[in-house]
């Protein structure tokens, strides 16, 4: 039976170690690759596509129509003012080069603080769900863009790409100074 376990673990890049201590028992050590982990995530819509975002980088979620939210032009760049705090803002469709729906009402703003970089606001079509996501490695060509952290297969069974908050910050030109 352990050969099946070993074969499946090796198939995803993991290992299994067995240590037999005579008279004391057997120690089994299963090692899974870091890219195969479970994170708390949000499913968000951009255009007609769905993406995942790690909740660890999400500070706050607000409606774009909230009375405490103003989106203004400042020095040639868009800035979101939320309860008096100003943040750089970017529309996810623009960052990813996705066609935006004709009717863009009812949008949602996600205040994000990446592990490395400054806080910024990501404008998405909507937040769909809050769920636990299994992170799997993405295709090398997709991962080379720096915008994605991997892939996941959420509860609905439709594969989605997971967005990398630091990669998004770099793509929109947010200073990469740890704050």
CSV table of C-alpha atoms in Angstrom, one decimal:
chain,number,residue,atom,x,y,z
A,1,UNK,CA,0.0,0.0,0.0
A,2,UNK,CA,2.8,2.5,0.7
A,3,UNK,CA,4.1,2.2,-2.9
A,4,UNK,CA,0.9,3.8,-4.1
A,5,UNK,CA,1.3,6.6,-1.5
A,6,UNK,CA,4.9,7.1,-2.6
A,7,UNK,CA,4.1,7.1,-6.3
A,8,UNK,CA,1.3,9.7,-5.8
A,9,UNK,CA,3.5,11.9,-3.6
A,10,UNK,CA,6.4,11.8,-6.1
A,11,UNK,CA,3.8,12.7,-8.8
A,12,UNK,CA,3.2,16.1,-7.2
A,13,UNK,CA,6.9,16.6,-6.3
A,14,UNK,CA,6.8,15.4,-2.8
A,15,UNK,CA,8.7,12.7,-0.9
A,16,UNK,CA,8.0,10.1,1.8
A,17,UNK,CA,10.6,8.9,4.3
A,18,UNK,CA,10.2,5.8,6.5
A,19,UNK,CA,12.3,5.3,9.7
A,20,UNK,CA,11.8,2.0,11.6
A,21,UNK,CA,12.8,2.1,15.3
A,22,UNK,CA,12.8,-1.5,16.4
A,23,UNK,CA,10.7,-2.0,19.4
A,24,UNK,CA,9.4,1.7,19.3
A,25,UNK,CA,7.5,2.0,16.0
A,26,UNK,CA,7.6,3.4,12.5
A,27,UNK,CA,8.1,7.1,11.8
A,28,UNK,CA,6.6,8.3,8.5
A,29,UNK,CA,7.6,11.8,7.2
A,30,UNK,CA,5.5,13.1,4.2
A,31,UNK,CA,6.9,16.2,2.5
A,32,UNK,CA,4.7,18.2,0.2
A,33,UNK,CA,6.0,21.0,-2.1
A,34,UNK,CA,5.3,24.5,-0.8
A,35,UNK,CA,3.4,25.3,-4.0
A,36,UNK,CA,0.8,22.7,-2.9
A,37,UNK,CA,-0.7,24.4,0.1
A,38,UNK,CA,-4.1,25.6,1.2
A,39,UNK,CA,-4.7,29.4,1.6
A,40,UNK,CA,-7.8,31.4,2.6
A,41,UNK,CA,-8.8,33.2,-0.6
A,42,UNK,CA,-11.3,35.3,-2.4
A,43,UNK,CA,-12.7,34.6,-5.8
A,44,UNK,CA,-13.0,37.9,-7.8
A,45,UNK,CA,-14.4,38.6,-11.3
A,46,UNK,CA,-12.6,40.7,-13.9
A,47,UNK,CA,-14.4,40.9,-17.2
A,48,UNK,CA,-15.9,37.5,-17.7
A,49,UNK,CA,-13.1,35.6,-15.9
A,50,UNK,CA,-12.6,34.6,-12.3
A,51,UNK,CA,-9.3,34.9,-10.4
A,52,UNK,CA,-8.2,34.1,-6.8
A,53,UNK,CA,-6.6,36.5,-4.3
A,54,UNK,CA,-5.0,35.5,-1.0
A,55,UNK,CA,-6.9,36.9,1.9
A,56,UNK,CA,-3.7,37.5,3.7
A,57,UNK,CA,-3.0,40.5,1.4
A,58,UNK,CA,-6.6,41.9,1.7
A,59,UNK,CA,-7.0,44.8,4.2
A,60,UNK,CA,-10.6,45.8,3.3
A,61,UNK,CA,-13.3,45.4,0.7
A,62,UNK,CA,-15.6,48.3,-0.1
A,63,UNK,CA,-18.2,49.1,-2.7
A,64,UNK,CA,-17.1,51.7,-5.3
A,65,UNK,CA,-20.4,53.5,-4.7
A,66,UNK,CA,-19.8,53.8,-0.9
A,67,UNK,CA,-20.2,57.4,0.3
A,68,UNK,CA,-16.8,57.2,2.0
A,69,UNK,CA,-15.1,56.4,-1.4
A,70,UNK,CA,-13.9,59.0,-3.9
A,71,UNK,CA,-11.9,58.2,-7.0
A,72,UNK,CA,-9.9,61.2,-8.2
A,73,UNK,CA,-7.2,62.2,-10.6
A,74,UNK,CA,-4.0,63.4,-8.9
A,75,UNK,CA,-0.9,64.2,-10.8
A,76,UNK,CA,-2.0,62.3,-13.9
A,77,UNK,CA,-2.7,59.1,-11.9
A,78,UNK,CA,-6.0,57.8,-10.4
A,79,UNK,CA,-6.2,57.7,-6.6
A,80,UNK,CA,-8.8,56.2,-4.4
A,81,UNK,CA,-9.6,58.1,-1.3
A,82,UNK,CA,-11.3,55.9,1.4
A,83,UNK,CA,-12.3,57.6,4.6
A,84,UNK,CA,-9.6,60.3,3.9
A,85,UNK,CA,-6.7,57.8,3.2
A,86,UNK,CA,-5.4,58.0,-0.4
A,87,UNK,CA,-4.2,54.9,-2.2
A,88,UNK,CA,-3.0,54.3,-5.8
A,89,UNK,CA,-5.8,52.4,-7.7
A,90,UNK,CA,-5.8,50.1,-10.7
A,91,UNK,CA,-8.6,48.3,-12.5
A,92,UNK,CA,-7.9,44.5,-12.7
A,93,UNK,CA,-9.1,44.3,-16.3
A,94,UNK,CA,-6.5,47.0,-17.3
A,95,UNK,CA,-3.7,45.3,-15.5
A,96,UNK,CA,-4.4,41.9,-17.1
A,97,UNK,CA,-5.4,43.3,-20.5
A,98,UNK,CA,-8.9,41.8,-20.3
A,99,UNK,CA,-11.9,43.4,-22.1
A,100,UNK,CA,-14.0,45.3,-19.6
A,101,UNK,CA,-17.8,44.7,-19.7
A,102,UNK,CA,-19.8,47.5,-21.3
A,103,UNK,CA,-21.8,48.1,-18.1
A,104,UNK,CA,-19.3,48.6,-15.3
A,105,UNK,CA,-21.7,49.5,-12.5
A,106,UNK,CA,-21.6,48.0,-9.0
A,107,UNK,CA,-17.8,47.6,-8.9
A,108,UNK,CA,-15.9,46.5,-5.8
A,109,UNK,CA,-12.7,48.0,-4.4
A,110,UNK,CA,-10.2,45.8,-2.6
A,111,UNK,CA,-7.6,47.5,-0.4
A,112,UNK,CA,-4.5,45.3,-0.7
A,113,UNK,CA,-1.2,45.2,1.3
A,114,UNK,CA,1.3,42.9,-0.4
A,115,UNK,CA,4.0,41.2,1.6
A,116,UNK,CA,6.5,43.5,-0.1
A,117,UNK,CA,5.3,46.9,-1.3
A,118,UNK,CA,2.9,49.7,-0.5
A,119,UNK,CA,-0.8,49.4,0.1
A,120,UNK,CA,-2.9,49.9,-3.1
A,121,UNK,CA,-6.5,49.5,-4.3
A,122,UNK,CA,-7.6,47.0,-6.8
A,123,UNK,CA,-10.9,47.7,-8.7
A,124,UNK,CA,-12.7,44.4,-9.6
A,125,UNK,CA,-16.0,43.7,-11.2
A,126,UNK,CA,-17.2,41.8,-8.1
A,127,UNK,CA,-16.1,39.6,-5.2
A,128,UNK,CA,-17.7,36.2,-5.7
A,129,UNK,CA,-16.8,34.0,-2.9
A,130,UNK,CA,-14.6,33.5,0.2
A,131,UNK,CA,-13.1,30.0,0.3
A,132,UNK,CA,-10.1,27.8,1.1
A,133,UNK,CA,-8.0,27.4,-2.1
A,134,UNK,CA,-5.4,24.7,-2.9
A,135,UNK,CA,-2.4,26.4,-4.5
A,136,UNK,CA,-0.8,24.4,-7.3
A,137,UNK,CA,2.1,25.5,-9.6
A,138,UNK,CA,1.1,27.3,-12.7
A,139,UNK,CA,2.5,26.9,-16.2
A,140,UNK,CA,6.0,28.5,-16.5
A,141,UNK,CA,4.9,30.9,-19.3
A,142,UNK,CA,2.0,32.2,-17.1
A,143,UNK,CA,4.1,32.4,-14.0
A,144,UNK,CA,6.9,34.3,-15.8
A,145,UNK,CA,4.6,37.4,-16.0
A,146,UNK,CA,5.0,37.9,-12.3
A,147,UNK,CA,1.3,38.6,-11.9
A,148,UNK,CA,0.3,35.1,-10.7
A,149,UNK,CA,1.1,33.0,-7.7
A,150,UNK,CA,-0.2,29.7,-9.1
A,151,UNK,CA,-3.5,28.0,-10.0
A,152,UNK,CA,-6.4,26.6,-8.0
A,153,UNK,CA,-9.5,24.5,-8.5
A,154,UNK,CA,-12.2,26.0,-6.4
A,155,UNK,CA,-15.4,24.4,-5.2
A,156,UNK,CA,-17.2,25.2,-8.5
A,157,UNK,CA,-14.7,23.0,-10.4
A,158,UNK,CA,-13.6,25.7,-12.8
A,159,UNK,CA,-9.8,26.3,-12.7
A,160,UNK,CA,-8.6,29.8,-11.9
A,161,UNK,CA,-5.4,31.7,-11.7
A,162,UNK,CA,-4.3,33.1,-8.3
A,163,UNK,CA,-3.1,36.7,-8.4
A,164,UNK,CA,0.2,37.7,-6.7
A,165,UNK,CA,-0.4,41.0,-4.7
A,166,UNK,CA,3.3,42.0,-5.0
A,167,UNK,CA,3.3,41.3,-8.7
A,168,UNK,CA,0.2,43.4,-9.2
A,169,UNK,CA,1.8,46.2,-7.1
A,170,UNK,CA,4.8,46.1,-9.4
A,171,UNK,CA,2.7,46.1,-12.5
A,172,UNK,CA,0.8,49.2,-11.6
A,173,UNK,CA,3.9,51.0,-10.5
A,174,UNK,CA,3.4,51.0,-6.7
A,175,UNK,CA,6.7,51.6,-4.8
A,176,UNK,CA,8.1,48.3,-3.6
A,177,UNK,CA,9.1,49.8,-0.2
A,178,UNK,CA,8.0,47.7,2.8
A,179,UNK,CA,5.7,49.8,4.9
